[in-house]
Amino acid sequence: MHTPTPRPARLATGEWLDRFLASDPGLTRLRTATQAVISVGLALLAEWIYVQTAHPLTVPAPTPGAETINRAAGVMMLMAGAMVGMISTFIGPMYATARQGIGALLVLPASLFAGIVIGLGLAPYGTIGLIAMVLVLGSTGFLRRFGANGFTIGQGLFMGDFLGMFLGRLTDLSGLGWIAGALAIGAAAAIFSYVTLFLPSRATAVQRLRRSFLRRADVVAATTVDLLDHPGSEALRKQQVNQLIRLNETALMIDAQLAESPRLPVGTTARELHRLVFTAELSLANAARFARAMTRLDVPAEALALARDPFLAIARRDAAGVEKAGERLAEWIHASSIEGDARVVLHRFVTSVSDFARVIHVLKNQRFEHSARPVTEEFLPAVTLAGGWLPGSSKVSATASEEGSHRGLHPSVRLGIQMTVAGVVAILVGAIVSQERFYWAVIAAFVTFMGANNAAEHVRKGVFRVIGTVIGVVLGAVLAHLVGQRPYVAIAVILVTLFVGMYMMRISYAFFTAALTILIAQLYVQLDEYSEQLLGLRLFETVVGAGAAVLTVIFVLPLRTGRVVRVATREVVEALSKLVGPAILRIRDSAYEVPLGAAARDLDASFQALAAATEPKRAMLRVPGSLGGVEQQWWYAANAAHSYARDLLVDSAHLEVIDGSGGDDVGEAGQVLIASMNELRRGLGEHATKRIYTRSASLFEHIATDLDDAGRLTPRQLTLRDLQLIDGSLAVLATAAGLEVRALDTPADPAV
């Protein structure tokens, strides 16, 4: 294999800015972080005015320690308002309509108040208060059964109970009126931020996501050029695969927003924009994948150099340049003597580049409407977003929970039991470390369960919480000494730190944990209770709480990731069969014209869920053993099957049907493949399966050999090749899943 002479890989200006913006589809992280800072900032300002004018929870000046008490009272009022503002940032995006979102932001302070009543009322009673805290903690899991409303109420109850125990050092139930006022002020700030910032930007979601899609396409192009320049780099190969997954993620996010978006490109319907984005993503992903395949084949250096040019044009957003570069490579292929797999890959590469050039010219030149329009078109997306993001492994984890060894156990029941047990352990061990600060352990256990769906995800989140706390302790100590008793500077540090933590949280939860630790350090400085020993104690309590959560999910009703991955893979295979079956019918019957785009998008959504479920095994911080799920071979086989299915979608769109005896042979081969896919799907649902996957690739190969276009790169020959490759990747997957794989001519075992 020859390595081409490297040329400048990236010609687009502002490449680093593009990469930065491409990492945040639809600027969702930026919007969330900005809303959080503004909500908290407004709440702090309003609470400061409240404290300065109403003097809540203060005591008369002659009272011993009045200055310290009154200072603490003011800080706690600010903390109550800030808590409402920060939690509301996570709550609002969970609801589809403005009315639902505002309603939830009113329910949040009410549930916080109820939790404060519990915590404040039981604070003097020691053990009873701790039992109540455990029960409230467990209830946050059980309340998940009621969806977003249950999550909102559970969050409010627990955080309110925690705040109530904290406030017990300053007041009793007689101070509830002042506390209610602080919560109302925080809720008003949160609703104002939600209405003025979040809701207006929701109308432009499709426009922002389309911009992110184009930027992610630029990044895919730049990385592919790098890979063609350095064909032996495994790191670049993995990087390109990950970026293609992100490109597919953005396309699905656009799909999810199309159903309710009041602003679309001028003269374009939701279905039309869906088709354009789908075609662009499919063709670019295929082109990038074929370029990656070239680096493993005996492709001449001249062809690799020509293959770079379309991606350089893509990075420049030059649709005409993309098409011309593809034509130059097509001319080279026609004049060359290259044969075999290399010729097939090059041919498919040129076809994909040509498809992308046609659609990207339209997509990038669209102009969006300036005013909102009524949403009248019925469009059914393949996926529903959760808080502005794809749902990850949440749905497949829920299915795995209900189908696992504890059948009939609703995920919320499992979670409620686990959180209760973890809360008990955190309190018992945390109290041994410190009887005054044990609640840090409880908080650590609580947040370890937030946003994680199975054992491996909980373990990773617990580890990241400890790592983030270590970083936060160091930075918090430095900033505490630099800021000192300067409240305005402290507020600025808190807001900046909060923004960074919220913005980076999707990249790593450690950033958010570090930000919280810095925030807590500033809080205790203002309470005049700060010390390095206090931050060290927080680290120990965090280890206790995270450890309690991790041990609980491992030993108490564990939902192991291996089980979740099998469920996710089963859904991928089921979605794949719904695409392969109609494609086979299309090969035999020209009258069969059922669009396969919807089936392909369903397959993409299932594949994204599988990608999320296998993330703990593939991530930089890997979780070993059964908690981590499966070996890499499993992921590679599923990824390959998904890719070959997308080839099938393109190749079967315009082909000459195979009729007569050849058509009958296609039908028989298709029946074998579909039957094997069904066996694989059933086997994935069984712990120790004895099912058999029967290979069908030889049947499709025999059909291709007997056709009059054998040896040529016609659409039907490529389609038959796709079916062979799909069968091969599924056979690897079946082996990894424990099925026996047989060729058609393999004799049955008489003992079976």
mmCIF file of C-alpha atoms in Angstrom, residues 154-494:
data_model
loop_
_atom_site.group_PDB
_atom_site.id
_atom_site.type_symbol
_atom_site.label_atom_id
_atom_site.label_comp_id
_atom_site.label_asym_id
_atom_site.label_seq_id
_atom_site.Cartn_x
_atom_site.Cartn_y
_atom_site.Cartn_z
ATOM 1 C CA GLY A 154 -38.838 13.592 43.431
ATOM 2 C CA GLN A 155 -36.021 16.054 42.803
ATOM 3 C CA GLY A 156 -37.853 18.748 44.731
ATOM 4 C CA LEU A 157 -38.693 16.530 47.693
ATOM 5 C CA PHE A 158 -35.159 15.249 48.206
ATOM 6 C CA MET A 159 -33.346 18.540 47.658
ATOM 7 C CA GLY A 160 -35.919 20.245 49.886
ATOM 8 C CA ASP A 161 -35.392 17.673 52.637
ATOM 9 C CA PHE A 162 -31.644 18.204 52.355
ATOM 10 C CA LEU A 163 -32.063 21.991 52.513
ATOM 11 C CA GLY A 164 -34.476 21.667 55.442
ATOM 12 C CA MET A 165 -31.925 19.772 57.521
ATOM 13 C CA PHE A 166 -29.401 22.469 56.673
ATOM 14 C CA LEU A 167 -31.821 25.241 57.691
ATOM 15 C CA GLY A 168 -32.521 23.458 60.974
ATOM 16 C CA ARG A 169 -29.431 25.142 62.394
ATOM 17 C CA LEU A 170 -31.009 28.579 61.809
ATOM 18 C CA THR A 171 -34.739 28.235 62.371
ATOM 19 C CA ASP A 172 -37.662 25.919 63.000
ATOM 20 C CA LEU A 173 -41.078 25.573 61.366
ATOM 21 C CA SER A 174 -41.881 29.150 62.341
ATOM 22 C CA GLY A 175 -39.535 30.332 59.594
ATOM 23 C CA LEU A 176 -41.413 28.569 56.780
ATOM 24 C CA GLY A 177 -43.027 31.795 55.616
ATOM 25 C CA TRP A 178 -39.655 33.405 54.924
ATOM 26 C CA ILE A 179 -38.434 30.245 53.205
ATOM 27 C CA ALA A 180 -41.552 30.098 51.022
ATOM 28 C CA GLY A 181 -40.856 33.670 49.952
ATOM 29 C CA ALA A 182 -37.312 32.770 48.925
ATOM 30 C CA LEU A 183 -38.551 29.768 46.919
ATOM 31 C CA ALA A 184 -41.192 31.897 45.201
ATOM 32 C CA ILE A 185 -38.554 34.431 44.185
ATOM 33 C CA GLY A 186 -36.330 31.666 42.807
ATOM 34 C CA ALA A 187 -39.270 30.190 40.882
ATOM 35 C CA ALA A 188 -40.111 33.582 39.388
ATOM 36 C CA ALA A 189 -36.511 34.005 38.202
ATOM 37 C CA ALA A 190 -36.515 30.481 36.737
ATOM 38 C CA ILE A 191 -39.805 30.995 34.890
ATOM 39 C CA PHE A 192 -38.641 34.364 33.556
ATOM 40 C CA SER A 193 -35.460 32.767 32.216
ATOM 41 C CA TYR A 194 -37.415 29.840 30.740
ATOM 42 C CA VAL A 195 -39.951 32.068 28.988
ATOM 43 C CA THR A 196 -37.526 34.690 27.684
ATOM 44 C CA LEU A 197 -34.568 32.465 26.769
ATOM 45 C CA PHE A 198 -35.503 28.834 26.332
ATOM 46 C CA LEU A 199 -38.926 29.023 24.690
ATOM 47 C CA PRO A 200 -38.000 31.508 21.929
ATOM 48 C CA SER A 201 -34.885 29.515 21.045
ATOM 49 C CA ARG A 202 -36.924 26.301 20.827
ATOM 50 C CA ALA A 203 -38.599 27.671 17.676
ATOM 51 C CA THR A 204 -35.217 27.848 15.923
ATOM 52 C CA ALA A 205 -34.100 24.354 16.965
ATOM 53 C CA VAL A 206 -34.175 22.906 13.440
ATOM 54 C CA GLN A 207 -32.177 25.834 12.060
ATOM 55 C CA ARG A 208 -29.509 25.471 14.743
ATOM 56 C CA LEU A 209 -29.360 21.701 14.346
ATOM 57 C CA ARG A 210 -29.022 21.980 10.576
ATOM 58 C CA ARG A 211 -26.095 24.356 11.100
ATOM 59 C CA SER A 212 -24.539 21.832 13.483
ATOM 60 C CA PHE A 213 -25.137 19.068 10.948
ATOM 61 C CA LEU A 214 -23.181 20.975 8.299
ATOM 62 C CA ARG A 215 -20.361 21.645 10.759
ATOM 63 C CA ARG A 216 -20.204 17.996 11.754
ATOM 64 C CA ALA A 217 -20.060 17.128 8.053
ATOM 65 C CA ASP A 218 -17.044 19.455 7.777
ATOM 66 C CA VAL A 219 -15.354 17.655 10.670
ATOM 67 C CA VAL A 220 -16.044 14.230 9.118
ATOM 68 C CA ALA A 221 -14.495 15.467 5.867
ATOM 69 C CA ALA A 222 -11.388 16.849 7.597
ATOM 70 C CA THR A 223 -10.827 13.657 9.590
ATOM 71 C CA THR A 224 -11.269 11.511 6.482
ATOM 72 C CA VAL A 225 -8.602 13.542 4.685
ATOM 73 C CA ASP A 226 -6.296 12.961 7.650
ATOM 74 C CA LEU A 227 -7.039 9.242 7.475
ATOM 75 C CA LEU A 228 -6.278 9.095 3.758
ATOM 76 C CA ASP A 229 -3.001 10.889 4.476
ATOM 77 C CA HIS A 230 -2.165 8.446 7.287
ATOM 78 C CA PRO A 231 -3.861 5.161 6.300
ATOM 79 C CA GLY A 232 -2.148 3.164 9.032
ATOM 80 C CA SER A 233 -3.519 5.249 11.905
ATOM 81 C CA GLU A 234 -5.951 3.232 14.032
ATOM 82 C CA ALA A 235 -6.642 6.313 16.146
ATOM 83 C CA LEU A 236 -7.903 8.206 13.090
ATOM 84 C CA ARG A 237 -10.043 5.241 12.054
ATOM 85 C CA LYS A 238 -11.748 5.170 15.456
ATOM 86 C CA GLN A 239 -12.068 8.947 15.433
ATOM 87 C CA GLN A 240 -13.823 8.846 12.072
ATOM 88 C CA VAL A 241 -16.220 6.120 13.250
ATOM 89 C CA ASN A 242 -17.141 8.183 16.314
ATOM 90 C CA GLN A 243 -17.696 11.291 14.217
ATOM 91 C CA LEU A 244 -19.985 9.393 11.850
ATOM 92 C CA ILE A 245 -22.026 8.282 14.865
ATOM 93 C CA ARG A 246 -22.287 11.932 15.940
ATOM 94 C CA LEU A 247 -23.335 12.966 12.427
ATOM 95 C CA ASN A 248 -26.077 10.335 12.531
ATOM 96 C CA GLU A 249 -27.040 11.577 16.006
ATOM 97 C CA THR A 250 -27.519 15.115 14.674
ATOM 98 C CA ALA A 251 -29.654 13.898 11.767
ATOM 99 C CA LEU A 252 -31.917 12.032 14.207
ATOM 100 C CA MET A 253 -32.141 15.104 16.445
ATOM 101 C CA ILE A 254 -33.303 17.142 13.440
ATOM 102 C CA ASP A 255 -35.907 14.470 12.713
ATOM 103 C CA ALA A 256 -37.179 14.622 16.285
ATOM 104 C CA GLN A 257 -37.617 18.413 16.116
ATOM 105 C CA LEU A 258 -39.346 18.457 12.716
ATOM 106 C CA ALA A 259 -42.688 17.254 14.067
ATOM 107 C CA GLU A 260 -43.304 20.408 16.110
ATOM 108 C CA SER A 261 -41.004 23.018 14.597
ATOM 109 C CA PRO A 262 -42.823 26.254 13.677
ATOM 110 C CA ARG A 263 -39.911 27.403 11.511
ATOM 111 C CA LEU A 264 -38.667 25.505 8.463
ATOM 112 C CA PRO A 265 -36.778 26.548 5.323
ATOM 113 C CA VAL A 266 -38.871 28.652 2.964
ATOM 114 C CA GLY A 267 -41.035 26.490 0.709
ATOM 115 C CA THR A 268 -39.983 23.251 2.437
ATOM 116 C CA THR A 269 -42.091 20.731 4.321
ATOM 117 C CA ALA A 270 -40.949 18.626 7.251
ATOM 118 C CA ARG A 271 -40.901 15.530 5.052
ATOM 119 C CA GLU A 272 -38.811 17.267 2.400
ATOM 120 C CA LEU A 273 -36.246 18.485 4.923
ATOM 121 C CA HIS A 274 -36.179 15.005 6.449
ATOM 122 C CA ARG A 275 -35.406 13.536 3.018
ATOM 123 C CA LEU A 276 -32.632 16.052 2.340
ATOM 124 C CA VAL A 277 -30.924 15.565 5.713
ATOM 125 C CA PHE A 278 -31.300 11.785 5.543
ATOM 126 C CA THR A 279 -29.818 11.603 2.036
ATOM 127 C CA ALA A 280 -26.954 13.946 2.934
ATOM 128 C CA GLU A 281 -26.061 12.023 6.080
ATOM 129 C CA LEU A 282 -26.365 8.635 4.369
ATOM 130 C CA SER A 283 -24.271 9.577 1.334
ATOM 131 C CA LEU A 284 -21.533 11.336 3.342
ATOM 132 C CA ALA A 285 -21.345 8.492 5.866
ATOM 133 C CA ASN A 286 -21.032 5.967 3.049
ATOM 134 C CA ALA A 287 -18.384 8.036 1.255
ATOM 135 C CA ALA A 288 -16.344 8.366 4.458
ATOM 136 C CA ARG A 289 -16.710 4.660 5.196
ATOM 137 C CA PHE A 290 -15.597 3.683 1.689
ATOM 138 C CA ALA A 291 -12.620 6.035 2.024
ATOM 139 C CA ARG A 292 -11.726 4.238 5.244
ATOM 140 C CA ALA A 293 -12.005 0.904 3.434
ATOM 141 C CA MET A 294 -9.597 2.148 0.734
ATOM 142 C CA THR A 295 -6.853 2.467 3.343
ATOM 143 C CA ARG A 296 -7.038 -1.302 3.930
ATOM 144 C CA LEU A 297 -7.108 -2.266 0.244
ATOM 145 C CA ASP A 298 -4.486 -2.227 -2.486
ATOM 146 C CA VAL A 299 -5.557 1.149 -3.851
ATOM 147 C CA PRO A 300 -2.908 3.114 -5.789
ATOM 148 C CA ALA A 301 -1.599 6.331 -4.297
ATOM 149 C CA GLU A 302 -3.024 8.291 -7.227
ATOM 150 C CA ALA A 303 -6.547 7.088 -6.427
ATOM 151 C CA LEU A 304 -6.146 7.903 -2.732
ATOM 152 C CA ALA A 305 -4.999 11.400 -3.653
ATOM 153 C CA LEU A 306 -8.045 11.844 -5.895
ATOM 154 C CA ALA A 307 -10.293 10.542 -3.103
ATOM 155 C CA ARG A 308 -9.095 13.372 -0.848
ATOM 156 C CA ASP A 309 -10.385 16.085 -3.165
ATOM 157 C CA PRO A 310 -14.140 15.577 -2.577
ATOM 158 C CA PHE A 311 -13.619 15.884 1.177
ATOM 159 C CA LEU A 312 -11.553 19.031 0.784
ATOM 160 C CA ALA A 313 -14.440 20.478 -1.236
ATOM 161 C CA ILE A 314 -16.940 19.336 1.411
ATOM 162 C CA ALA A 315 -14.959 21.191 4.069
ATOM 163 C CA ARG A 316 -15.203 24.313 1.868
ATOM 164 C CA ARG A 317 -18.980 23.783 1.412
ATOM 165 C CA ASP A 318 -18.287 23.702 -2.342
ATOM 166 C CA ALA A 319 -20.991 21.461 -3.832
ATOM 167 C CA ALA A 320 -19.765 21.977 -7.406
ATOM 168 C CA GLY A 321 -16.227 21.143 -6.315
ATOM 169 C CA VAL A 322 -17.454 17.934 -4.674
ATOM 170 C CA GLU A 323 -19.167 16.842 -7.878
ATOM 171 C CA LYS A 324 -16.178 17.671 -10.094
ATOM 172 C CA ALA A 325 -13.796 15.828 -7.759
ATOM 173 C CA GLY A 326 -16.049 12.781 -7.927
ATOM 174 C CA GLU A 327 -16.108 12.962 -11.723
ATOM 175 C CA ARG A 328 -12.300 13.066 -11.870
ATOM 176 C CA LEU A 329 -12.072 9.923 -9.762
ATOM 177 C CA ALA A 330 -14.750 8.234 -11.898
ATOM 178 C CA GLU A 331 -12.693 8.968 -15.022
ATOM 179 C CA TRP A 332 -9.615 7.512 -13.349
ATOM 180 C CA ILE A 333 -11.511 4.321 -12.433
ATOM 181 C CA HIS A 334 -12.806 3.967 -15.994
ATOM 182 C CA ALA A 335 -9.299 4.303 -17.434
ATOM 183 C CA SER A 336 -7.608 2.075 -14.839
ATOM 184 C CA SER A 337 -7.231 -1.682 -14.694
ATOM 185 C CA ILE A 338 -8.034 -1.930 -10.995
ATOM 186 C CA GLU A 339 -10.241 -4.920 -10.150
ATOM 187 C CA GLY A 340 -11.755 -6.800 -7.237
ATOM 188 C CA ASP A 341 -12.851 -5.271 -3.959
ATOM 189 C CA ALA A 342 -10.844 -2.120 -4.612
ATOM 190 C CA ARG A 343 -12.839 -1.367 -7.772
ATOM 191 C CA VAL A 344 -16.142 -2.040 -5.978
ATOM 192 C CA VAL A 345 -15.231 0.302 -3.126
ATOM 193 C CA LEU A 346 -14.029 3.050 -5.473
ATOM 194 C CA HIS A 347 -17.198 2.753 -7.564
ATOM 195 C CA ARG A 348 -19.400 3.022 -4.486
ATOM 196 C CA PHE A 349 -17.334 5.915 -3.209
ATOM 197 C CA VAL A 350 -17.923 7.887 -6.405
ATOM 198 C CA THR A 351 -21.662 7.155 -6.291
ATOM 199 C CA SER A 352 -21.893 8.343 -2.676
ATOM 200 C CA VAL A 353 -19.926 11.516 -3.425
ATOM 201 C CA SER A 354 -22.213 12.293 -6.356
ATOM 202 C CA ASP A 355 -25.332 11.780 -4.204
ATOM 203 C CA PHE A 356 -23.937 14.059 -1.497
ATOM 204 C CA ALA A 357 -23.041 16.803 -3.988
ATOM 205 C CA ARG A 358 -26.594 16.903 -5.340
ATOM 206 C CA VAL A 359 -28.321 17.158 -1.987
ATOM 207 C CA ILE A 360 -25.870 19.382 -0.116
ATOM 208 C CA HIS A 361 -26.240 22.107 -2.737
ATOM 209 C CA VAL A 362 -29.931 22.376 -1.825
ATOM 210 C CA LEU A 363 -29.485 21.886 1.912
ATOM 211 C CA LYS A 364 -26.809 24.514 2.497
ATOM 212 C CA ASN A 365 -28.596 27.201 0.443
ATOM 213 C CA GLN A 366 -31.943 26.955 2.228
ATOM 214 C CA ARG A 367 -33.160 30.054 4.031
ATOM 215 C CA PHE A 368 -35.369 29.725 7.070
ATOM 216 C CA GLU A 369 -38.636 31.536 7.644
ATOM 217 C CA HIS A 370 -38.416 34.574 9.920
ATOM 218 C CA SER A 371 -41.855 34.127 11.444
ATOM 219 C CA ALA A 372 -43.448 31.094 13.024
ATOM 220 C CA ARG A 373 -46.087 29.130 11.136
ATOM 221 C CA PRO A 374 -48.848 26.884 12.452
ATOM 222 C CA VAL A 375 -47.777 23.248 12.661
ATOM 223 C CA THR A 376 -50.307 21.399 10.491
ATOM 224 C CA GLU A 377 -48.218 18.703 8.803
ATOM 225 C CA GLU A 378 -48.224 15.258 10.376
ATOM 226 C CA PHE A 379 -44.667 13.981 10.644
ATOM 227 C CA LEU A 380 -43.727 10.987 12.768
ATOM 228 C CA PRO A 381 -40.061 11.042 13.859
ATOM 229 C CA ALA A 382 -38.092 7.874 14.529
ATOM 230 C CA VAL A 383 -37.060 9.038 17.998
ATOM 231 C CA THR A 384 -38.213 11.331 20.798
ATOM 232 C CA LEU A 385 -35.680 13.566 22.509
ATOM 233 C CA ALA A 386 -35.132 13.595 26.264
ATOM 234 C CA GLY A 387 -34.137 17.027 27.528
ATOM 235 C CA GLY A 388 -33.009 18.010 24.035
ATOM 236 C CA TRP A 389 -30.871 14.885 23.487
ATOM 237 C CA LEU A 390 -31.334 11.372 22.148
ATOM 238 C CA PRO A 391 -32.624 9.092 24.925
ATOM 239 C CA GLY A 392 -29.422 7.035 25.021
ATOM 240 C CA SER A 393 -29.819 3.653 26.677
ATOM 241 C CA SER A 394 -32.797 4.622 28.856
ATOM 242 C CA LYS A 395 -35.471 2.770 26.868
ATOM 243 C CA VAL A 396 -33.478 -0.404 26.283
ATOM 244 C CA SER A 397 -32.391 -0.375 29.934
ATOM 245 C CA ALA A 398 -36.043 -0.144 30.985
ATOM 246 C CA THR A 399 -36.916 -3.068 28.717
ATOM 247 C CA ALA A 400 -33.990 -5.089 30.069
ATOM 248 C CA SER A 401 -35.138 -4.357 33.616
ATOM 249 C CA GLU A 402 -38.639 -5.659 32.962
ATOM 250 C CA GLU A 403 -37.418 -8.731 31.056
ATOM 251 C CA GLY A 404 -34.531 -9.652 33.351
ATOM 252 C CA SER A 405 -34.262 -12.227 36.104
ATOM 253 C CA HIS A 406 -36.681 -10.178 38.241
ATOM 254 C CA ARG A 407 -39.560 -10.321 35.769
ATOM 255 C CA GLY A 408 -42.340 -7.823 36.274
ATOM 256 C CA LEU A 409 -40.046 -5.457 38.182
ATOM 257 C CA HIS A 410 -40.723 -1.979 36.875
ATOM 258 C CA PRO A 411 -37.528 0.087 36.420
ATOM 259 C CA SER A 412 -38.789 2.663 38.916
ATOM 260 C CA VAL A 413 -39.243 -0.044 41.569
ATOM 261 C CA ARG A 414 -35.729 -1.350 40.966
ATOM 262 C CA LEU A 415 -34.338 2.174 41.163
ATOM 263 C CA GLY A 416 -36.339 3.039 44.271
ATOM 264 C CA ILE A 417 -35.076 -0.034 46.128
ATOM 265 C CA GLN A 418 -31.489 0.599 45.047
ATOM 266 C CA MET A 419 -31.599 4.265 46.067
ATOM 267 C CA THR A 420 -33.069 3.371 49.459
ATOM 268 C CA VAL A 421 -30.343 0.811 50.149
ATOM 269 C CA ALA A 422 -27.620 3.175 48.935
ATOM 270 C CA GLY A 423 -29.047 5.929 51.151
ATOM 271 C CA VAL A 424 -28.905 3.705 54.243
ATOM 272 C CA VAL A 425 -25.295 2.714 53.534
ATOM 273 C CA ALA A 426 -24.297 6.323 52.797
ATOM 274 C CA ILE A 427 -25.796 7.579 56.061
ATOM 275 C CA LEU A 428 -24.325 4.816 58.222
ATOM 276 C CA VAL A 429 -20.811 5.015 56.797
ATOM 277 C CA GLY A 430 -20.954 8.770 56.222
ATOM 278 C CA ALA A 431 -21.867 9.347 59.874
ATOM 279 C CA ILE A 432 -18.797 7.362 60.916
ATOM 280 C CA VAL A 433 -16.646 9.740 58.866
ATOM 281 C CA SER A 434 -18.469 12.831 60.150
ATOM 282 C CA GLN A 435 -21.696 13.101 62.106
ATOM 283 C CA GLU A 436 -22.099 16.707 60.955
ATOM 284 C CA ARG A 437 -21.354 16.351 57.226
ATOM 285 C CA PHE A 438 -22.717 12.871 56.434
ATOM 286 C CA TYR A 439 -25.308 14.446 54.129
ATOM 287 C CA TRP A 440 -22.552 14.943 51.546
ATOM 288 C CA ALA A 441 -22.379 11.159 51.247
ATOM 289 C CA VAL A 442 -26.151 11.005 50.771
ATOM 290 C CA ILE A 443 -25.989 13.688 48.075
ATOM 291 C CA ALA A 444 -23.185 11.784 46.311
ATOM 292 C CA ALA A 445 -25.278 8.605 46.327
ATOM 293 C CA PHE A 446 -28.316 10.516 45.061
ATOM 294 C CA VAL A 447 -26.627 12.136 42.066
ATOM 295 C CA THR A 448 -24.858 8.902 41.084
ATOM 296 C CA PHE A 449 -28.305 7.556 40.207
ATOM 297 C CA MET A 450 -29.248 10.623 38.145
ATOM 298 C CA GLY A 451 -28.912 10.274 34.369
ATOM 299 C CA ALA A 452 -27.550 6.709 34.544
ATOM 300 C CA ASN A 453 -29.591 3.711 33.435
ATOM 301 C CA ASN A 454 -27.663 0.541 34.279
ATOM 302 C CA ALA A 455 -24.862 -0.802 36.425
ATOM 303 C CA ALA A 456 -21.939 0.219 34.232
ATOM 304 C CA GLU A 457 -23.269 3.743 33.754
ATOM 305 C CA HIS A 458 -23.729 4.106 37.513
ATOM 306 C CA VAL A 459 -20.184 2.882 38.139
ATOM 307 C CA ARG A 460 -18.713 5.334 35.628
ATOM 308 C CA LYS A 461 -20.728 8.211 37.058
ATOM 309 C CA GLY A 462 -19.599 7.368 40.584
ATOM 310 C CA VAL A 463 -15.967 7.321 39.468
ATOM 311 C CA PHE A 464 -16.351 10.625 37.631
ATOM 312 C CA ARG A 465 -17.925 12.167 40.715
ATOM 313 C CA VAL A 466 -14.892 11.233 42.802
ATOM 314 C CA ILE A 467 -12.471 12.468 40.122
ATOM 315 C CA GLY A 468 -14.374 15.739 39.806
ATOM 316 C CA THR A 469 -14.413 16.203 43.567
ATOM 317 C CA VAL A 470 -10.637 15.745 43.744
ATOM 318 C CA ILE A 471 -10.160 18.404 41.063
ATOM 319 C CA GLY A 472 -12.736 20.652 42.716
ATOM 320 C CA VAL A 473 -11.055 20.372 46.114
ATOM 321 C CA VAL A 474 -7.757 21.603 44.680
ATOM 322 C CA LEU A 475 -9.270 24.432 42.633
ATOM 323 C CA GLY A 476 -11.748 25.285 45.380
ATOM 324 C CA ALA A 477 -8.954 25.711 47.927
ATOM 325 C CA VAL A 478 -7.015 28.022 45.613
ATOM 326 C CA LEU A 479 -10.062 30.140 44.751
ATOM 327 C CA ALA A 480 -11.202 30.284 48.374
ATOM 328 C CA HIS A 481 -7.928 31.951 49.363
ATOM 329 C CA LEU A 482 -7.984 34.272 46.350
ATOM 330 C CA VAL A 483 -11.596 35.416 46.808
ATOM 331 C CA GLY A 484 -11.872 35.528 50.581
ATOM 332 C CA GLN A 485 -14.715 37.492 52.202
ATOM 333 C CA ARG A 486 -15.711 39.369 49.049
ATOM 334 C CA PRO A 487 -19.272 38.264 48.274
ATOM 335 C CA TYR A 488 -19.565 39.974 44.883
ATOM 336 C CA VAL A 489 -16.377 38.349 43.630
ATOM 337 C CA ALA A 490 -17.588 35.045 45.077
ATOM 338 C CA ILE A 491 -20.852 35.313 43.127
ATOM 339 C CA ALA A 492 -18.913 36.005 39.918
ATOM 340 C CA VAL A 493 -16.720 32.947 40.551
ATOM 341 C CA ILE A 494 -19.806 30.830 41.260
#
